[in-house]
PDB file of C-alpha atoms and ligand atoms in Angstrom:
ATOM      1  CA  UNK A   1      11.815  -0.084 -10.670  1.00  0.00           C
ATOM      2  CA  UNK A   2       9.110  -0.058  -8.145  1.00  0.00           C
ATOM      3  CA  UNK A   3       5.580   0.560  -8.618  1.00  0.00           C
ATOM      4  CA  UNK A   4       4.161   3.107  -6.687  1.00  0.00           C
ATOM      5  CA  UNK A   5      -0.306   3.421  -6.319  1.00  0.00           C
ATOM      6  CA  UNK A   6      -1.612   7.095  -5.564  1.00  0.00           C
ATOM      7  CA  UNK A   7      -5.532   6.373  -5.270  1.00  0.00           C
ATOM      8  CA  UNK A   8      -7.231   9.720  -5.565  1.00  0.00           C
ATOM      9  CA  UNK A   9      -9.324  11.292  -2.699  1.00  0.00           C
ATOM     10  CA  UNK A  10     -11.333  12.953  -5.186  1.00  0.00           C
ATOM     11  CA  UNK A  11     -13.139   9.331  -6.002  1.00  0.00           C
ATOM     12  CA  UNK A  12     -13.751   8.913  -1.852  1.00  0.00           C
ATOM     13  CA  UNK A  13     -16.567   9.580  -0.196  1.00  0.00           C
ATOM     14  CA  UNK A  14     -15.977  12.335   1.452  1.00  0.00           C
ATOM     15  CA  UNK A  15     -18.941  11.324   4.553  1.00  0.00           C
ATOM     16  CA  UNK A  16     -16.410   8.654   5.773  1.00  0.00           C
ATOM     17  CA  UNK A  17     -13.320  10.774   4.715  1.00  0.00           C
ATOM     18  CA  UNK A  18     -11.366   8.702   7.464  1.00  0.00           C
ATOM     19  CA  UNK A  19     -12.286   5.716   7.274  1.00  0.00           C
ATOM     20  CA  UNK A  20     -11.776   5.527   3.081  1.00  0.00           C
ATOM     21  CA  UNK A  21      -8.238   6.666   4.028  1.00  0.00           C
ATOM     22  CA  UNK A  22      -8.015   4.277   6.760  1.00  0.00           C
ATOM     23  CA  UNK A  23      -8.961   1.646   4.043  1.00  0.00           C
ATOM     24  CA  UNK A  24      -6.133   2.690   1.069  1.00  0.00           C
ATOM     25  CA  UNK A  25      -3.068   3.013   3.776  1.00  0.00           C
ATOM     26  CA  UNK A  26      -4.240  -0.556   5.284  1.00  0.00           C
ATOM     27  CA  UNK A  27      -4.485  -1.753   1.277  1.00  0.00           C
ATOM     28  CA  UNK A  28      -0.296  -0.668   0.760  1.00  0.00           C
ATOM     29  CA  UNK A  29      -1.097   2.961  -1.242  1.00  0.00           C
ATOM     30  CA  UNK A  30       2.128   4.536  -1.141  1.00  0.00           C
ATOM     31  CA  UNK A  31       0.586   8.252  -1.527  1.00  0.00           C
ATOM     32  CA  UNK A  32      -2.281  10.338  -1.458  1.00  0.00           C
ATOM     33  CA  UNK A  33      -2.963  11.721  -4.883  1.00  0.00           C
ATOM     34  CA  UNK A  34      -5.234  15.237  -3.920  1.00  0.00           C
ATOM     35  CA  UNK A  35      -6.894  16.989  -6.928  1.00  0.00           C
ATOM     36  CA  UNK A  36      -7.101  20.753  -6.029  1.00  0.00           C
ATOM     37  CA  UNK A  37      -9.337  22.458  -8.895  1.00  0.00           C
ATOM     38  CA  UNK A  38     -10.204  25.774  -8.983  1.00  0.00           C
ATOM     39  CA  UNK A  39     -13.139  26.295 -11.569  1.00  0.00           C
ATOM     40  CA  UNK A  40     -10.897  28.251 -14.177  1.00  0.00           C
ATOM     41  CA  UNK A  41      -7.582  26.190 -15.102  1.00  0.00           C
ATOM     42  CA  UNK A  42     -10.380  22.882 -15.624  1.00  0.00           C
ATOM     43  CA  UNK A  43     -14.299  23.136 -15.804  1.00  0.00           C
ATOM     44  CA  UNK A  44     -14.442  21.995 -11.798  1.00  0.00           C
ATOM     45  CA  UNK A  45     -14.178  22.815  -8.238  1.00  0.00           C
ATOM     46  CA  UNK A  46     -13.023  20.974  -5.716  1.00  0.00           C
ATOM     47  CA  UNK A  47     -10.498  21.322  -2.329  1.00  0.00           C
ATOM     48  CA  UNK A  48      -7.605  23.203  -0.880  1.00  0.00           C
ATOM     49  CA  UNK A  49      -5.521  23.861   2.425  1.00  0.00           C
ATOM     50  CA  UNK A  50      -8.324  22.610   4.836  1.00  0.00           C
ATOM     51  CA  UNK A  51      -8.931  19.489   3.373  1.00  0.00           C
ATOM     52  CA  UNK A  52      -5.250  19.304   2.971  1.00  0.00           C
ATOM     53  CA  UNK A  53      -4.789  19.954   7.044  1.00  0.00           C
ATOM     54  CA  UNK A  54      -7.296  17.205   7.283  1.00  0.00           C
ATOM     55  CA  UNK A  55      -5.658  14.552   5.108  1.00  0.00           C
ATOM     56  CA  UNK A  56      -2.325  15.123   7.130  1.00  0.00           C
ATOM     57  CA  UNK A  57      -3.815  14.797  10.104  1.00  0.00           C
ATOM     58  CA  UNK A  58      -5.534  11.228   9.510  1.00  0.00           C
ATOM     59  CA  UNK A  59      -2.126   9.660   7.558  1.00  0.00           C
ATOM     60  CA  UNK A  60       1.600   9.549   7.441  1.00  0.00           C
ATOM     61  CA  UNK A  61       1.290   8.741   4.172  1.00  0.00           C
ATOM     62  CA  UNK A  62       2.698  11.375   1.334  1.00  0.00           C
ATOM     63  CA  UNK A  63       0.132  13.919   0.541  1.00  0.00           C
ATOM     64  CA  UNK A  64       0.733  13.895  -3.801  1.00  0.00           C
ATOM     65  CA  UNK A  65      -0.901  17.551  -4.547  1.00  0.00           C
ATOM     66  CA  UNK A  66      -2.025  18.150  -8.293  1.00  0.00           C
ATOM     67  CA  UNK A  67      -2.387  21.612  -8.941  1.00  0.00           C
ATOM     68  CA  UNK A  68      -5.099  22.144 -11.786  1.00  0.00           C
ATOM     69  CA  UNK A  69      -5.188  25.865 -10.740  1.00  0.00           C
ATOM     70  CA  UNK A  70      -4.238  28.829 -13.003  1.00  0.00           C
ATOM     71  CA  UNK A  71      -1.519  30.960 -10.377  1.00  0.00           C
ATOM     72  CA  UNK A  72      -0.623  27.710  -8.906  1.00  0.00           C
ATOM     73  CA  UNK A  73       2.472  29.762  -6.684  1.00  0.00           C
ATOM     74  CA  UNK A  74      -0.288  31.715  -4.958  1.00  0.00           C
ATOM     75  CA  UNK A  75      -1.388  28.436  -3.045  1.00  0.00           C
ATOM     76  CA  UNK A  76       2.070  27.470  -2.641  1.00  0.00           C
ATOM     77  CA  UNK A  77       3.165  28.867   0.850  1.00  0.00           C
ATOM     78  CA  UNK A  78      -0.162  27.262   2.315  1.00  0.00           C
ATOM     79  CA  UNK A  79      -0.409  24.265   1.071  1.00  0.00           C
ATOM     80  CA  UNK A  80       3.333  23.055   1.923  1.00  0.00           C
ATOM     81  CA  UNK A  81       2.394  24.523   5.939  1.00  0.00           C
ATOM     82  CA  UNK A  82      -0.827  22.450   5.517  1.00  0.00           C
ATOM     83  CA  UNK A  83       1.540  19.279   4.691  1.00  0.00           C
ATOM     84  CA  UNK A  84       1.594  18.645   1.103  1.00  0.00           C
ATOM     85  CA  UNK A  85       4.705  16.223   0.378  1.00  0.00           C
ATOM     86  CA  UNK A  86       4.981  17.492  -3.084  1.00  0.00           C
ATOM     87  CA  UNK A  87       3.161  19.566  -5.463  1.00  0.00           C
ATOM     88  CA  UNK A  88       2.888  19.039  -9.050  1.00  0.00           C
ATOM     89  CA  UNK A  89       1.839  22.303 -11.423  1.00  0.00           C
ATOM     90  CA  UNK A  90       0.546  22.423 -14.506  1.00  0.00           C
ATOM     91  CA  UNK A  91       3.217  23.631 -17.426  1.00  0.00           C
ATOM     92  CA  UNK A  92       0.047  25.358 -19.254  1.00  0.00           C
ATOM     93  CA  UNK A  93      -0.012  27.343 -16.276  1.00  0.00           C
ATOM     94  CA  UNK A  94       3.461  27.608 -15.425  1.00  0.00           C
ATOM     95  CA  UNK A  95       5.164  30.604 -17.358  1.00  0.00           C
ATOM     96  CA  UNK A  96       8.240  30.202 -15.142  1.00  0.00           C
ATOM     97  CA  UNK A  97       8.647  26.638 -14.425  1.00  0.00           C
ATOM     98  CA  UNK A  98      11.949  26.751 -13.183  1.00  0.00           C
ATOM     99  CA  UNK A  99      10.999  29.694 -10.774  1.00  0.00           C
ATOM    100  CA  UNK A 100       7.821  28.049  -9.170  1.00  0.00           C
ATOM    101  CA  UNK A 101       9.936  24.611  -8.998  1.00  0.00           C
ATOM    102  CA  UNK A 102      12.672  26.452  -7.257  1.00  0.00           C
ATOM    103  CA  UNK A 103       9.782  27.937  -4.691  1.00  0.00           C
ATOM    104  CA  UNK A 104       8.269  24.309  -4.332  1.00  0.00           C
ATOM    105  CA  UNK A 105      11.995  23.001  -3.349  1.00  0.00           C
ATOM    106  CA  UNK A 106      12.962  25.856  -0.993  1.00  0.00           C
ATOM    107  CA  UNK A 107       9.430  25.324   1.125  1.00  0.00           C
ATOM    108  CA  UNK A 108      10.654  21.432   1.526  1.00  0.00           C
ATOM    109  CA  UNK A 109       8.101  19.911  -1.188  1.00  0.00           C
ATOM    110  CA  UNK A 110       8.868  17.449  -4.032  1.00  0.00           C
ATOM    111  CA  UNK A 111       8.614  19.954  -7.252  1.00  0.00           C
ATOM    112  CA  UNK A 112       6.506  18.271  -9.842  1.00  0.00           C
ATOM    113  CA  UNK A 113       5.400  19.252 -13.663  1.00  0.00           C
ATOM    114  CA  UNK A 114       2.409  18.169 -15.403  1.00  0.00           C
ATOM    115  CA  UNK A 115       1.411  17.964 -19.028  1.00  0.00           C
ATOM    116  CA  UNK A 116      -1.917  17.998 -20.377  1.00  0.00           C
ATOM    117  CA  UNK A 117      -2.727  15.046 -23.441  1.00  0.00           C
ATOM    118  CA  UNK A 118      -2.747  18.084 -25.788  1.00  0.00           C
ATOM    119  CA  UNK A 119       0.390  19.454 -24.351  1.00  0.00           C
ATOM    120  CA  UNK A 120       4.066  18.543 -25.923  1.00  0.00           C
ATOM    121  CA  UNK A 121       6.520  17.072 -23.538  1.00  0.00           C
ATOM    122  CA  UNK A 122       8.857  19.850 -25.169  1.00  0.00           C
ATOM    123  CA  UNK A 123       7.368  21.881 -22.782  1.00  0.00           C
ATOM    124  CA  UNK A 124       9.259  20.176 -19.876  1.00  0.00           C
ATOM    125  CA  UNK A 125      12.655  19.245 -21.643  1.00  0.00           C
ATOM    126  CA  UNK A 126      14.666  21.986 -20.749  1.00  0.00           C
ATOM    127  CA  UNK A 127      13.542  21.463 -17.091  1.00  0.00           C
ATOM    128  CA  UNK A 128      13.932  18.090 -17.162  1.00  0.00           C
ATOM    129  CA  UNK A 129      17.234  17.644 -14.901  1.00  0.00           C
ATOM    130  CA  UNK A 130      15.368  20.210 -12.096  1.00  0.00           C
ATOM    131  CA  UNK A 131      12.065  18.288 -11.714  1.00  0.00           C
ATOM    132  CA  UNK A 132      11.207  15.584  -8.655  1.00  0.00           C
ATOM    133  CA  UNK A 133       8.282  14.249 -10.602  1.00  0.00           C
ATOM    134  CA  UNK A 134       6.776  14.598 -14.151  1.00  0.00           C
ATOM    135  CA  UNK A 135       3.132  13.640 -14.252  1.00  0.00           C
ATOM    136  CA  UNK A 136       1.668  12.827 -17.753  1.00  0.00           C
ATOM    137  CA  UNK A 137      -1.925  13.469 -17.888  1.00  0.00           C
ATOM    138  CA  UNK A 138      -3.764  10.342 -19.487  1.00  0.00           C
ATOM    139  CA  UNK A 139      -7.195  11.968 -19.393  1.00  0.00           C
ATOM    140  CA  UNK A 140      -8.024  15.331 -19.691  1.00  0.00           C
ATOM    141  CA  UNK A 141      -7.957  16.867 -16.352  1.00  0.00           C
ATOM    142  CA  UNK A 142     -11.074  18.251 -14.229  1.00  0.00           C
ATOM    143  CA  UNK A 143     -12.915  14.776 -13.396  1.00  0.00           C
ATOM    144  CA  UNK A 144     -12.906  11.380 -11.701  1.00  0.00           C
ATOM    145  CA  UNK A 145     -13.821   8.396 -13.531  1.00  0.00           C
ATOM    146  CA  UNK A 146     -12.672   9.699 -16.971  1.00  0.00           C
ATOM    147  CA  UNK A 147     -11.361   6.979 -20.102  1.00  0.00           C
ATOM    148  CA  UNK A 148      -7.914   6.993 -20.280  1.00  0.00           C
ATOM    149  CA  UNK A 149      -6.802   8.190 -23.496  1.00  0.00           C
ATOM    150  CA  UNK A 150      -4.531   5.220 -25.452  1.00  0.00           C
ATOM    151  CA  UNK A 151      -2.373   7.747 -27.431  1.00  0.00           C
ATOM    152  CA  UNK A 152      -0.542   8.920 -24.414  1.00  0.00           C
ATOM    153  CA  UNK A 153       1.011   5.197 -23.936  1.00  0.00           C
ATOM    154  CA  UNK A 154       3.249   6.364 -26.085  1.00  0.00           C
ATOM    155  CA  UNK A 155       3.796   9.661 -24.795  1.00  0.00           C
ATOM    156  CA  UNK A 156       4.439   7.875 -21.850  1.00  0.00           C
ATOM    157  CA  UNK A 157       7.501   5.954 -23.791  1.00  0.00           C
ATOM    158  CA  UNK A 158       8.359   9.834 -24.395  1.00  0.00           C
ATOM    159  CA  UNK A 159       8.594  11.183 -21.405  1.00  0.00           C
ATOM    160  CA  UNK A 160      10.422   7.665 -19.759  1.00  0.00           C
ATOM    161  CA  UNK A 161      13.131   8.474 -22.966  1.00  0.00           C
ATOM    162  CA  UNK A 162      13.203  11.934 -22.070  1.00  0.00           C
ATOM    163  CA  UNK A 163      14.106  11.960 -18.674  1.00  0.00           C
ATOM    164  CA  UNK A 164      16.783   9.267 -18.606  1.00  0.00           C
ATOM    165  CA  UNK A 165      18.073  11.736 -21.496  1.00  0.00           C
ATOM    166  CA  UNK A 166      18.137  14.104 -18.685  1.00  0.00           C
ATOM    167  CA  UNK A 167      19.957  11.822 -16.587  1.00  0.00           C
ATOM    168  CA  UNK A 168      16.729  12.949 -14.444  1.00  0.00           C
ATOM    169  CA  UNK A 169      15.868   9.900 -11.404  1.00  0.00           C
ATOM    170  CA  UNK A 170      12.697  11.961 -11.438  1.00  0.00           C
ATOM    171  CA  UNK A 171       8.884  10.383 -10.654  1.00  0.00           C
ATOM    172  CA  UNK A 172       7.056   9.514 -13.262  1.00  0.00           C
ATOM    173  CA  UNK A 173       3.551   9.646 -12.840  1.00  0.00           C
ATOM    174  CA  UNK A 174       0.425   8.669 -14.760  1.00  0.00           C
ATOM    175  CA  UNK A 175      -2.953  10.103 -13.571  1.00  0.00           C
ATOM    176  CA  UNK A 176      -6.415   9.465 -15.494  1.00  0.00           C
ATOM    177  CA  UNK A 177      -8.272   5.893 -16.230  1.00  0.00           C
ATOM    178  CA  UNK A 178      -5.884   3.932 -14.667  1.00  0.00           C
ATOM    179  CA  UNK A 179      -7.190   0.703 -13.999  1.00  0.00           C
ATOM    180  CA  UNK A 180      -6.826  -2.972 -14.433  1.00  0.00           C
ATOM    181  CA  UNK A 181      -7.341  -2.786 -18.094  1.00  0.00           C
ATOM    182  CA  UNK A 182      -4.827   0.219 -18.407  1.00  0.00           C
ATOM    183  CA  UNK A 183      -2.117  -0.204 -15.866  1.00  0.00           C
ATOM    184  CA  UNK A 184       0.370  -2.345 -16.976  1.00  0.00           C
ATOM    185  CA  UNK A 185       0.332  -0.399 -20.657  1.00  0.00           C
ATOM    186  CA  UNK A 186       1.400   2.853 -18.555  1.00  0.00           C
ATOM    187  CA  UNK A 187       3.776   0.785 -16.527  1.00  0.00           C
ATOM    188  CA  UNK A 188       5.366  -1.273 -19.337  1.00  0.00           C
ATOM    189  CA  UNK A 189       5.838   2.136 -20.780  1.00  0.00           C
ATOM    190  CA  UNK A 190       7.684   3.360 -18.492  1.00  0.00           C
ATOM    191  CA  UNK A 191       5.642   5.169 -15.790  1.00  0.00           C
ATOM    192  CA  UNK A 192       6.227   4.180 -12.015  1.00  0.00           C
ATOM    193  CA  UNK A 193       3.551   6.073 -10.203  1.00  0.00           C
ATOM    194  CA  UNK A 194       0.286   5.400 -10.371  1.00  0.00           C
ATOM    195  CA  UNK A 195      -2.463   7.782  -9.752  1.00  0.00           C
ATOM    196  CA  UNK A 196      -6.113   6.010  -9.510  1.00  0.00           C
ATOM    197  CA  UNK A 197      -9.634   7.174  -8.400  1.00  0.00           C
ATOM    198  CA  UNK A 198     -12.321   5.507  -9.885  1.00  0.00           C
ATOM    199  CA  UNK A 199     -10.122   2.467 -10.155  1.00  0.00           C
ATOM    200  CA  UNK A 200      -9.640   1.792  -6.743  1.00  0.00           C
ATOM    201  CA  UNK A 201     -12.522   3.488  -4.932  1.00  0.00           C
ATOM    202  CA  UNK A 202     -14.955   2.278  -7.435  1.00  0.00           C
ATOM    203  CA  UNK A 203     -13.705  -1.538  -7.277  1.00  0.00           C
ATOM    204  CA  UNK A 204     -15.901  -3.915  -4.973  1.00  0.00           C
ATOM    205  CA  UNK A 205     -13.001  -3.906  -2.675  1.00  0.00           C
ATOM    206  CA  UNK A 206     -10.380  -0.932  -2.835  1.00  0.00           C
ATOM    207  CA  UNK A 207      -8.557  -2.285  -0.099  1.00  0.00           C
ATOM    208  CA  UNK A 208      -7.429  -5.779  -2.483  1.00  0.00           C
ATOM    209  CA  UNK A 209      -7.601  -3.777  -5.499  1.00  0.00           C
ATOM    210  CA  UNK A 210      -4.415  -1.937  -4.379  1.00  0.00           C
ATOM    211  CA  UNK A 211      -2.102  -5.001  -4.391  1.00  0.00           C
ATOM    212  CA  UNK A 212      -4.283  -6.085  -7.886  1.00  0.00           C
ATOM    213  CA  UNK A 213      -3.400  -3.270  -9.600  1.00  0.00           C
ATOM    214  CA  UNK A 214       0.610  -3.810  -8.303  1.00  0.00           C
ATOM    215  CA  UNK A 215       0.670  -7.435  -9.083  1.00  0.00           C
ATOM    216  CA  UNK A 216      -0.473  -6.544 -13.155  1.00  0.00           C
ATOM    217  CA  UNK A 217       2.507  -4.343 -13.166  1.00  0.00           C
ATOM    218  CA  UNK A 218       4.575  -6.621 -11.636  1.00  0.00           C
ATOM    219  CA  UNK A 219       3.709  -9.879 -14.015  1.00  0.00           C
ATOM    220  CA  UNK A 220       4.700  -7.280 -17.020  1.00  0.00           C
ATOM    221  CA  UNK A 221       8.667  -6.809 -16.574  1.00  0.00           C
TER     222      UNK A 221
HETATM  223  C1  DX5 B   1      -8.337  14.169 -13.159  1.00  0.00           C
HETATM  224  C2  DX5 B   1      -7.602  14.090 -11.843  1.00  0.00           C
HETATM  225  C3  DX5 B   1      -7.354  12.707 -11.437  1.00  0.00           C
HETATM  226  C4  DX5 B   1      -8.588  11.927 -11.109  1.00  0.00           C
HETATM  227  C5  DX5 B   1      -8.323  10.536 -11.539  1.00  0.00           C
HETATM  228  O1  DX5 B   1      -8.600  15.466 -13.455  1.00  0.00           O
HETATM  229  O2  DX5 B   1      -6.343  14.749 -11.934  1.00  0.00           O
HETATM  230  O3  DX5 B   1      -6.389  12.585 -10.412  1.00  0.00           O
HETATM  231  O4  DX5 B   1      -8.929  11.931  -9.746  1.00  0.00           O
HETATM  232  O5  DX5 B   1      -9.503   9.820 -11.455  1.00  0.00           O
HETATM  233  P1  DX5 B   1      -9.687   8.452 -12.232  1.00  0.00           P
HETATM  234  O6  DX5 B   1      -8.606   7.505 -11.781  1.00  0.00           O
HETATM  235  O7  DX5 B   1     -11.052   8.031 -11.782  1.00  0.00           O
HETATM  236  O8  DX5 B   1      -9.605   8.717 -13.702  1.00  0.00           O
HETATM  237 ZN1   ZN B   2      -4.807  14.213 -10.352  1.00  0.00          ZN
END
């Protein structure tokens, strides 16, 4: 299994937007993790299709959208024109899973699912075998810089159990407090995608810190 390092845009500073994405690609991130909040699914407000545009025009790189909007299928049809490689809902506001991963497919996106800490992975079995990526939430979601919660290691073991139940191949990603101290737990558990804000941008060099945060995964087979 590969490792795979999403640093978050929401930990860049957005005055040298370029350049800070100049500095991830030339450090080996493999995507883009973008936080789109919207004030009502989490306590916080953040971006959507401009900065989106933006992104895709200064990388190649996969644009990894996280939904932490209530209606995320009204944002859908925009954000795949404005370049979004996949985008990952929330099940907590996803009445109709399999409907708005259908939608995500048909407009050419990966079609991911995301579970709160509080949230049961039940909530994603049954949609398992349809899903390009499952993202388990190690922090509750709405900020940067957050301490990632060790009770969802385990959930983590879950939701790794769970999908090669499914016979599923699909993505899974970890996203809050990932950092040195926490990375290889997540990726010994299972996890293969690695979403990190404060980890990378915060760390005296983000460009190294990339390959440091691979190489603890990698010494933990
Ligand atoms: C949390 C967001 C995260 C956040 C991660 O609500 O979904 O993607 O940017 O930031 P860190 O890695 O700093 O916890
Ligand atoms: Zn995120």
């Amino acid at each position: 299994m590969s490792v795979r390092i999403a640093p978050s845009i929401l930990s860049a500073d957005f005055a040298r937007l370029a350049d800070d994405v100049a500095c991830i690609e030339a450090g080996g991130a493999d995507w883009v993790h973008v936080d789109v909040m919207d004030g009502r699914f989490v306590p916080n407000l953040t971006f959507g299709t401009k900065v989106i545009e933006t992104l895709r025009r200064l990388t190649a790189l996969p644009l990894d959208v996280h939904l932490m909007v209530v209606e995320p299928e009204r944002y859908f049809d925009d954000f795949a024109a404005a370049g979004a490689s996949s985008l990952t809902i929330h099940v907590e506001a996803a009445p109709h899973l399999n409907r708005q991963i259908a939608r995500i497919r048909e407009l050419g996106c990966l079609a991911g699912a995301a579970v709160n800490p509080a949230t049961s992975l039940e909530a994603v079995r049954e949609s398992a075998a349809d899903l390009d990526l499952l993202l388990v939430m190690t922090v509750n979601p709405g900020f940067g810089g957050q301490e990632f919660i060790p009770s969802t290691v385990d959930k983590v073991r879950r939701a790794r159990a769970l999908l090669d139940a499914a016979r599923s191949s699909a993505v899974l990603e970890v996203d809050g407090g990932i950092n040195r101290d926490t990375i290889a737990d997540a990726w010994r558990a299972g996890a293969d995608t690695f979403v990190a804000g404060h980890g990378v941008f915060g760390a005296g060099d983000p460009r190294q810190e990339i390959s440091v945060l691979r190489r603890l995964c990698m010494e933990h087979v």
